[in-house]
mmCIF file of C-alpha atoms in Angstrom:
data_model
loop_
_atom_site.group_PDB
_atom_site.id
_atom_site.type_symbol
_atom_site.label_atom_id
_atom_site.label_comp_id
_atom_site.label_asym_id
_atom_site.label_seq_id
_atom_site.Cartn_x
_atom_site.Cartn_y
_atom_site.Cartn_z
ATOM 1 C CA MET A 1 -27.371 -32.031 -23.204
ATOM 2 C CA SER A 2 -24.532 -29.697 -24.171
ATOM 3 C CA THR A 3 -26.570 -26.714 -23.025
ATOM 4 C CA SER A 4 -27.099 -28.143 -19.532
ATOM 5 C CA SER A 5 -23.422 -29.081 -19.227
ATOM 6 C CA GLY A 6 -22.435 -25.572 -20.295
ATOM 7 C CA VAL A 7 -24.749 -24.042 -17.704
ATOM 8 C CA SER A 8 -23.378 -26.273 -14.939
ATOM 9 C CA GLU A 9 -19.825 -25.459 -16.003
ATOM 10 C CA GLY A 10 -20.608 -21.738 -15.841
ATOM 11 C CA MET A 11 -22.110 -22.146 -12.368
ATOM 12 C CA THR A 12 -19.042 -24.036 -11.172
ATOM 13 C CA THR A 13 -16.733 -21.385 -12.620
ATOM 14 C CA THR A 14 -18.614 -18.583 -10.863
ATOM 15 C CA ILE A 15 -18.560 -20.374 -7.520
ATOM 16 C CA PHE A 16 -14.846 -21.126 -7.938
ATOM 17 C CA ARG A 17 -14.024 -17.504 -8.746
ATOM 18 C CA ALA A 18 -15.864 -16.286 -5.661
ATOM 19 C CA PHE A 19 -14.320 -18.991 -3.470
ATOM 20 C CA ALA A 20 -10.767 -18.406 -4.722
ATOM 21 C CA THR A 21 -11.137 -14.639 -4.339
ATOM 22 C CA ILE A 22 -12.041 -15.026 -0.663
ATOM 23 C CA ILE A 23 -9.380 -17.642 0.082
ATOM 24 C CA PHE A 24 -6.490 -15.625 -1.332
ATOM 25 C CA SER A 25 -7.805 -12.376 0.177
ATOM 26 C CA GLU A 26 -8.585 -13.557 3.704
ATOM 27 C CA ILE A 27 -5.896 -16.042 4.791
ATOM 28 C CA GLY A 28 -3.483 -14.065 6.966
ATOM 29 C CA ASP A 29 -5.705 -10.978 6.802
ATOM 30 C CA LYS A 30 -6.611 -8.893 9.844
ATOM 31 C CA THR A 31 -10.058 -10.440 10.249
ATOM 32 C CA PHE A 32 -8.463 -13.913 10.011
ATOM 33 C CA LEU A 33 -6.116 -13.014 12.855
ATOM 34 C CA ILE A 34 -8.904 -11.404 14.910
ATOM 35 C CA ALA A 35 -10.847 -14.669 14.811
ATOM 36 C CA ALA A 36 -7.698 -16.613 15.722
ATOM 37 C CA ILE A 37 -6.879 -14.399 18.716
ATOM 38 C CA LEU A 38 -10.448 -14.364 19.994
ATOM 39 C CA ALA A 39 -10.613 -18.163 19.711
ATOM 40 C CA MET A 40 -7.604 -18.439 22.040
ATOM 41 C CA ARG A 41 -9.351 -16.310 24.677
ATOM 42 C CA HIS A 42 -12.982 -17.410 24.400
ATOM 43 C CA PRO A 43 -15.004 -20.510 23.412
ATOM 44 C CA ARG A 44 -14.223 -21.365 19.810
ATOM 45 C CA LEU A 45 -17.770 -22.208 18.812
ATOM 46 C CA VAL A 46 -19.069 -18.812 19.956
ATOM 47 C CA VAL A 47 -16.253 -16.978 18.153
ATOM 48 C CA LEU A 48 -16.893 -19.028 15.004
ATOM 49 C CA ALA A 49 -20.616 -18.219 15.133
ATOM 50 C CA GLY A 50 -20.026 -14.486 15.603
ATOM 51 C CA ALA A 51 -17.320 -14.115 12.952
ATOM 52 C CA PHE A 52 -19.063 -16.288 10.375
ATOM 53 C CA GLY A 53 -22.418 -14.580 11.022
ATOM 54 C CA SER A 54 -20.781 -11.255 10.263
ATOM 55 C CA LEU A 55 -19.115 -12.562 7.096
ATOM 56 C CA LEU A 56 -22.368 -14.210 6.009
ATOM 57 C CA LEU A 57 -24.165 -10.883 6.262
ATOM 58 C CA MET A 58 -21.301 -9.082 4.531
ATOM 59 C CA SER A 59 -21.246 -11.579 1.644
ATOM 60 C CA ILE A 60 -24.972 -11.263 0.990
ATOM 61 C CA LEU A 61 -24.933 -7.460 1.242
ATOM 62 C CA SER A 62 -21.939 -7.163 -1.102
ATOM 63 C CA ALA A 63 -23.407 -9.549 -3.683
ATOM 64 C CA VAL A 64 -26.748 -7.711 -3.610
ATOM 65 C CA MET A 65 -24.972 -4.365 -3.990
ATOM 66 C CA GLY A 66 -23.211 -5.721 -7.064
ATOM 67 C CA HIS A 67 -26.464 -7.201 -8.382
ATOM 68 C CA VAL A 68 -28.078 -3.754 -8.372
ATOM 69 C CA LEU A 69 -25.346 -2.206 -10.530
ATOM 70 C CA PRO A 70 -26.353 -3.806 -13.883
ATOM 71 C CA SER A 71 -29.781 -2.164 -13.546
ATOM 72 C CA LEU A 72 -28.009 1.208 -13.445
ATOM 73 C CA ILE A 73 -25.057 0.509 -15.743
ATOM 74 C CA PRO A 74 -24.906 -1.735 -18.865
ATOM 75 C CA LYS A 75 -23.502 -5.194 -18.178
ATOM 76 C CA GLN A 76 -20.489 -4.805 -20.447
ATOM 77 C CA TRP A 77 -19.445 -1.749 -18.456
ATOM 78 C CA THR A 78 -19.812 -3.594 -15.155
ATOM 79 C CA GLN A 79 -17.681 -6.400 -16.573
ATOM 80 C CA PHE A 80 -15.119 -3.845 -17.701
ATOM 81 C CA ALA A 81 -15.125 -2.219 -14.244
ATOM 82 C CA ALA A 82 -14.751 -5.638 -12.608
ATOM 83 C CA GLY A 83 -11.777 -6.379 -14.845
ATOM 84 C CA VAL A 84 -10.134 -3.073 -13.985
ATOM 85 C CA LEU A 85 -10.709 -3.640 -10.249
ATOM 86 C CA TYR A 86 -9.210 -7.122 -10.382
ATOM 87 C CA LEU A 87 -6.200 -5.840 -12.319
ATOM 88 C CA VAL A 88 -5.673 -3.003 -9.818
ATOM 89 C CA PHE A 89 -5.926 -5.389 -6.862
ATOM 90 C CA GLY A 90 -3.680 -7.867 -8.651
ATOM 91 C CA PHE A 91 -0.922 -5.320 -9.314
ATOM 92 C CA LYS A 92 -1.269 -4.009 -5.753
ATOM 93 C CA MET A 93 -0.931 -7.506 -4.289
ATOM 94 C CA LEU A 94 2.004 -8.176 -6.618
ATOM 95 C CA MET A 95 3.825 -5.087 -5.338
ATOM 96 C CA GLU A 96 3.005 -5.972 -1.735
ATOM 97 C CA GLY A 97 4.258 -9.521 -2.236
ATOM 98 C CA ARG A 98 7.525 -8.396 -3.788
ATOM 99 C CA GLU A 99 8.160 -6.008 -0.886
ATOM 100 C CA MET A 100 7.454 -8.677 1.753
ATOM 101 C CA THR A 101 10.289 -10.501 3.450
ATOM 102 C CA SER A 102 10.393 -14.231 4.061
ATOM 103 C CA ASP A 103 10.234 -13.838 7.865
ATOM 104 C CA ASN A 104 6.510 -12.887 7.834
ATOM 105 C CA ALA A 105 7.142 -9.407 9.229
ATOM 106 C CA LYS A 106 3.947 -8.213 7.555
ATOM 107 C CA LEU A 107 2.016 -10.951 9.329
ATOM 108 C CA GLN A 108 3.438 -9.944 12.691
ATOM 109 C CA GLU A 109 2.397 -6.351 12.013
ATOM 110 C CA GLU A 110 -1.129 -7.445 11.106
ATOM 111 C CA MET A 111 -1.306 -9.605 14.232
ATOM 112 C CA GLN A 112 -0.221 -6.693 16.423
ATOM 113 C CA GLU A 113 -2.884 -4.456 14.870
ATOM 114 C CA ALA A 114 -5.509 -7.154 15.411
ATOM 115 C CA GLU A 115 -4.551 -7.505 19.083
ATOM 116 C CA GLU A 116 -4.713 -3.727 19.524
ATOM 117 C CA GLU A 117 -8.196 -3.599 17.999
ATOM 118 C CA ILE A 118 -9.373 -6.361 20.328
ATOM 119 C CA GLU A 119 -7.896 -4.622 23.371
ATOM 120 C CA ASN A 120 -9.473 -1.300 22.402
ATOM 121 C CA ASP A 121 -12.829 -2.954 21.856
ATOM 122 C CA GLU A 122 -12.668 -4.703 25.235
ATOM 123 C CA VAL A 123 -11.738 -1.447 26.945
ATOM 124 C CA GLY A 124 -14.586 0.390 25.214
ATOM 125 C CA ALA A 125 -17.106 -2.319 26.063
ATOM 126 C CA GLY A 126 -15.906 -2.760 29.602
ATOM 127 C CA GLY A 127 -18.032 -0.004 31.026
ATOM 128 C CA SER A 128 -16.027 3.004 29.935
ATOM 129 C CA ASN A 129 -18.078 5.327 27.805
ATOM 130 C CA GLY A 130 -15.275 7.745 27.120
ATOM 131 C CA ASN A 131 -16.550 10.328 29.644
ATOM 132 C CA SER A 132 -14.467 9.238 32.660
ATOM 133 C CA ILE A 133 -11.903 11.680 34.115
ATOM 134 C CA PRO A 134 -8.374 10.320 34.657
ATOM 135 C CA LEU A 135 -7.153 10.370 38.273
ATOM 136 C CA GLU A 136 -4.007 12.305 37.355
ATOM 137 C CA SER A 137 -6.079 15.083 35.792
ATOM 138 C CA MET A 138 -8.267 15.329 38.901
ATOM 139 C CA GLU A 139 -5.204 15.621 41.137
ATOM 140 C CA GLU A 140 -3.800 18.410 38.957
ATOM 141 C CA GLY A 141 -7.121 20.234 39.026
ATOM 142 C CA GLN A 142 -7.756 19.748 35.325
ATOM 143 C CA VAL A 143 -11.363 19.173 34.375
ATOM 144 C CA PRO A 144 -11.858 18.154 30.738
ATOM 145 C CA SER A 145 -14.626 19.755 28.794
ATOM 146 C CA SER A 146 -17.892 17.884 28.936
ATOM 147 C CA PRO A 147 -18.976 16.237 25.696
ATOM 148 C CA SER A 148 -21.836 17.662 23.747
ATOM 149 C CA ARG A 149 -25.352 16.391 24.311
ATOM 150 C CA ARG A 150 -25.512 15.095 20.749
ATOM 151 C CA SER A 151 -22.349 12.988 21.126
ATOM 152 C CA MET A 152 -23.544 11.679 24.489
ATOM 153 C CA LYS A 153 -26.871 10.716 22.924
ATOM 154 C CA LYS A 154 -25.141 8.999 20.008
ATOM 155 C CA ASN A 155 -22.740 7.102 22.258
ATOM 156 C CA GLY A 156 -25.575 6.193 24.600
ATOM 157 C CA LEU A 157 -27.617 4.781 21.712
ATOM 158 C CA ALA A 158 -24.687 2.735 20.411
ATOM 159 C CA ASP A 159 -23.847 1.452 23.890
ATOM 160 C CA GLY A 160 -27.488 0.608 24.501
ATOM 161 C CA MET A 161 -27.757 -1.398 21.281
ATOM 162 C CA ARG A 162 -24.546 -3.257 22.060
ATOM 163 C CA ASN A 163 -25.659 -4.010 25.614
ATOM 164 C CA PHE A 164 -28.960 -5.318 24.262
ATOM 165 C CA CYS A 165 -27.140 -7.565 21.773
ATOM 166 C CA ASP A 166 -24.785 -8.698 24.540
ATOM 167 C CA LEU A 167 -27.792 -9.706 26.592
ATOM 168 C CA ILE A 168 -29.353 -11.669 23.725
ATOM 169 C CA PHE A 169 -26.322 -13.224 22.003
ATOM 170 C CA GLY A 170 -23.552 -12.846 24.578
ATOM 171 C CA PRO A 171 -20.587 -10.428 24.673
ATOM 172 C CA VAL A 172 -18.152 -12.799 22.928
ATOM 173 C CA PHE A 173 -20.490 -13.335 19.973
ATOM 174 C CA VAL A 174 -21.103 -9.583 19.646
ATOM 175 C CA GLN A 175 -17.392 -8.769 19.872
ATOM 176 C CA ALA A 176 -16.491 -11.281 17.149
ATOM 177 C CA PHE A 177 -19.378 -10.071 14.970
ATOM 178 C CA VAL A 178 -18.610 -6.348 15.317
ATOM 179 C CA LEU A 179 -14.821 -6.580 14.914
ATOM 180 C CA THR A 180 -15.147 -8.833 11.856
ATOM 181 C CA PHE A 181 -17.803 -6.652 10.219
ATOM 182 C CA LEU A 182 -15.810 -3.448 10.751
ATOM 183 C CA GLY A 183 -12.636 -5.119 9.525
ATOM 184 C CA GLU A 184 -14.297 -6.378 6.343
ATOM 185 C CA TRP A 185 -16.207 -3.206 5.423
ATOM 186 C CA GLY A 186 -14.412 -1.553 2.519
ATOM 187 C CA ASP A 187 -11.850 -4.365 2.373
ATOM 188 C CA ARG A 188 -10.515 -5.812 -0.856
ATOM 189 C CA SER A 189 -12.649 -8.941 -0.532
ATOM 190 C CA GLN A 190 -15.847 -6.891 -0.165
ATOM 191 C CA ILE A 191 -15.121 -4.780 -3.246
ATOM 192 C CA ALA A 192 -14.226 -7.906 -5.208
ATOM 193 C CA THR A 193 -17.498 -9.531 -4.109
ATOM 194 C CA ILE A 194 -19.421 -6.480 -5.328
ATOM 195 C CA ALA A 195 -17.654 -6.767 -8.684
ATOM 196 C CA LEU A 196 -18.511 -10.467 -8.879
ATOM 197 C CA GLY A 197 -22.146 -9.772 -8.004
ATOM 198 C CA ALA A 198 -22.325 -7.230 -10.810
ATOM 199 C CA THR A 199 -21.248 -9.751 -13.440
ATOM 200 C CA HIS A 200 -22.661 -13.069 -12.211
ATOM 201 C CA SER A 201 -25.643 -14.553 -10.411
ATOM 202 C CA VAL A 202 -26.061 -13.078 -6.951
ATOM 203 C CA TYR A 203 -26.929 -16.528 -5.577
ATOM 204 C CA LEU A 204 -23.813 -18.212 -6.966
ATOM 205 C CA VAL A 205 -21.547 -15.381 -5.842
ATOM 206 C CA SER A 206 -23.069 -15.451 -2.370
ATOM 207 C CA LEU A 207 -22.642 -19.231 -2.213
ATOM 208 C CA GLY A 208 -19.005 -19.111 -3.313
ATOM 209 C CA THR A 209 -18.042 -16.304 -0.939
ATOM 210 C CA ILE A 210 -19.908 -17.896 1.971
ATOM 211 C CA ILE A 211 -18.080 -21.204 1.426
ATOM 212 C CA GLY A 212 -14.772 -19.336 1.231
ATOM 213 C CA HIS A 213 -15.458 -17.336 4.391
ATOM 214 C CA MET A 214 -16.592 -20.474 6.212
ATOM 215 C CA ALA A 215 -13.365 -22.270 5.295
ATOM 216 C CA CYS A 216 -11.155 -19.326 6.320
ATOM 217 C CA THR A 217 -13.035 -18.649 9.564
ATOM 218 C CA THR A 218 -13.010 -22.312 10.582
ATOM 219 C CA LEU A 219 -9.292 -22.523 9.871
ATOM 220 C CA ALA A 220 -8.660 -19.358 11.872
ATOM 221 C CA VAL A 221 -10.701 -20.523 14.870
ATOM 222 C CA LEU A 222 -9.251 -24.042 14.987
ATOM 223 C CA GLY A 223 -5.611 -23.080 14.621
ATOM 224 C CA GLY A 224 -5.217 -19.670 13.064
ATOM 225 C CA ARG A 225 -2.070 -18.581 14.886
ATOM 226 C CA TYR A 226 -0.321 -21.904 14.190
ATOM 227 C CA VAL A 227 -1.354 -21.833 10.534
ATOM 228 C CA ALA A 228 -0.324 -18.184 10.205
ATOM 229 C CA SER A 229 3.114 -18.991 11.617
ATOM 230 C CA LYS A 230 3.631 -21.881 9.199
ATOM 231 C CA ILE A 231 2.344 -20.445 5.935
ATOM 232 C CA SER A 232 4.238 -17.974 3.808
ATOM 233 C CA VAL A 233 2.164 -14.819 3.472
ATOM 234 C CA LYS A 234 4.531 -13.705 0.714
ATOM 235 C CA HIS A 235 3.745 -16.751 -1.427
ATOM 236 C CA ILE A 236 0.003 -16.524 -0.745
ATOM 237 C CA THR A 237 0.009 -12.839 -1.692
ATOM 238 C CA LEU A 238 1.919 -13.506 -4.912
ATOM 239 C CA GLY A 239 -0.386 -16.412 -5.765
ATOM 240 C CA GLY A 240 -3.427 -14.244 -5.109
ATOM 241 C CA ALA A 241 -1.943 -11.526 -7.287
ATOM 242 C CA MET A 242 -1.592 -13.944 -10.207
ATOM 243 C CA LEU A 243 -5.172 -15.125 -9.685
ATOM 244 C CA PHE A 244 -6.554 -11.583 -9.554
ATOM 245 C CA LEU A 245 -4.626 -10.589 -12.685
ATOM 246 C CA MET A 246 -5.959 -13.643 -14.525
ATOM 247 C CA PHE A 247 -9.531 -12.858 -13.485
ATOM 248 C CA GLY A 248 -9.031 -9.234 -14.561
ATOM 249 C CA VAL A 249 -7.938 -10.269 -18.044
ATOM 250 C CA ILE A 250 -10.900 -12.661 -18.312
ATOM 251 C CA TYR A 251 -13.403 -9.968 -17.343
ATOM 252 C CA LEU A 252 -11.898 -7.462 -19.775
ATOM 253 C CA TYR A 253 -12.090 -10.052 -22.541
ATOM 254 C CA GLU A 254 -15.720 -10.842 -21.691
ATOM 255 C CA SER A 255 -16.626 -7.152 -21.710
ATOM 256 C CA LEU A 256 -14.943 -6.750 -25.108
ATOM 257 C CA VAL A 257 -16.842 -9.733 -26.522
ATOM 258 C CA ALA A 258 -20.130 -8.424 -25.097
ATOM 259 C CA SER A 259 -19.594 -4.989 -26.630
ATOM 260 C CA THR A 260 -18.731 -6.583 -29.990
ATOM 261 C CA ASP A 261 -21.913 -8.671 -29.943
ATOM 262 C CA ASP A 262 -23.988 -5.545 -29.351
ATOM 263 C CA LEU A 263 -22.655 -3.829 -32.501
ATOM 264 C CA PRO A 264 -25.185 -3.544 -35.361
ATOM 265 C CA ILE A 265 -24.605 -5.987 -38.228
ATOM 266 C CA PRO A 266 -24.459 -4.196 -41.619
ATOM 267 C CA ILE A 267 -26.727 -5.639 -44.283
ATOM 268 C CA ALA A 268 -25.591 -5.475 -47.871
ATOM 269 C CA ALA A 269 -27.758 -3.664 -50.429
ATOM 270 C CA ASP A 270 -27.762 -6.710 -52.764
ATOM 271 C CA SER A 271 -29.329 -8.898 -50.073
ATOM 272 C CA ILE A 272 -32.041 -6.304 -49.516
ATOM 273 C CA SER A 273 -32.860 -6.069 -53.209
ATOM 274 C CA ALA A 274 -32.910 -9.844 -53.472
ATOM 275 C CA ILE A 275 -35.533 -9.937 -50.756
#
């Protein structure tokens, strides 16, 4: 009975760690604001499907990437690396939170960057392939150099794949999917998910991160700009920093305990002779 309760408690702890990591990393983040801005311009359900589909794929890929690491590196070292990563992210978030002002200037900067990314994506997907000649340059007699055949082929392949996806899923879905995926790749939440996948069950980590992403994306689509204007990004960042630091200490402690358990136990000579 105690064994089953301990297993269920460990599963709940893993899911909570993954969920809390996503919540404190994503609320007010660029991808959160991208989903909020797109939801104000396009149907919310389509934006939610595109953004969450991208985060679902990212969560599974990151957890699987972390799951592969223990087969290459001993588990105590992956736990140690996870602890170091969480401590680094925690100290970084702590410094960012202390430098933030109470007027959410950082949030306004993130929102401006998100709007610029959306505008650039819409311009790039609106039929311009980057090879058009500006009218002013034509009037001045300036003819830009033609792009190489390799770059034209690469751009043509990318545009063709996007047009095909637009035809199947719709341009709004594809835009939300692509912008969210590019915004999350290499982000703090992805690296933290990889660290979690390296130290826990890939299924539990995937479940926790998916629930966290679903909650954040739904909140962003339903009222992201209103929520972002009411919450204090400074307090969320400081709270996330404390959580990351706590997780870092826990992982370092677990790696120390695991390395201690792997040490050989000396056997006294008297016990051997008695045998």
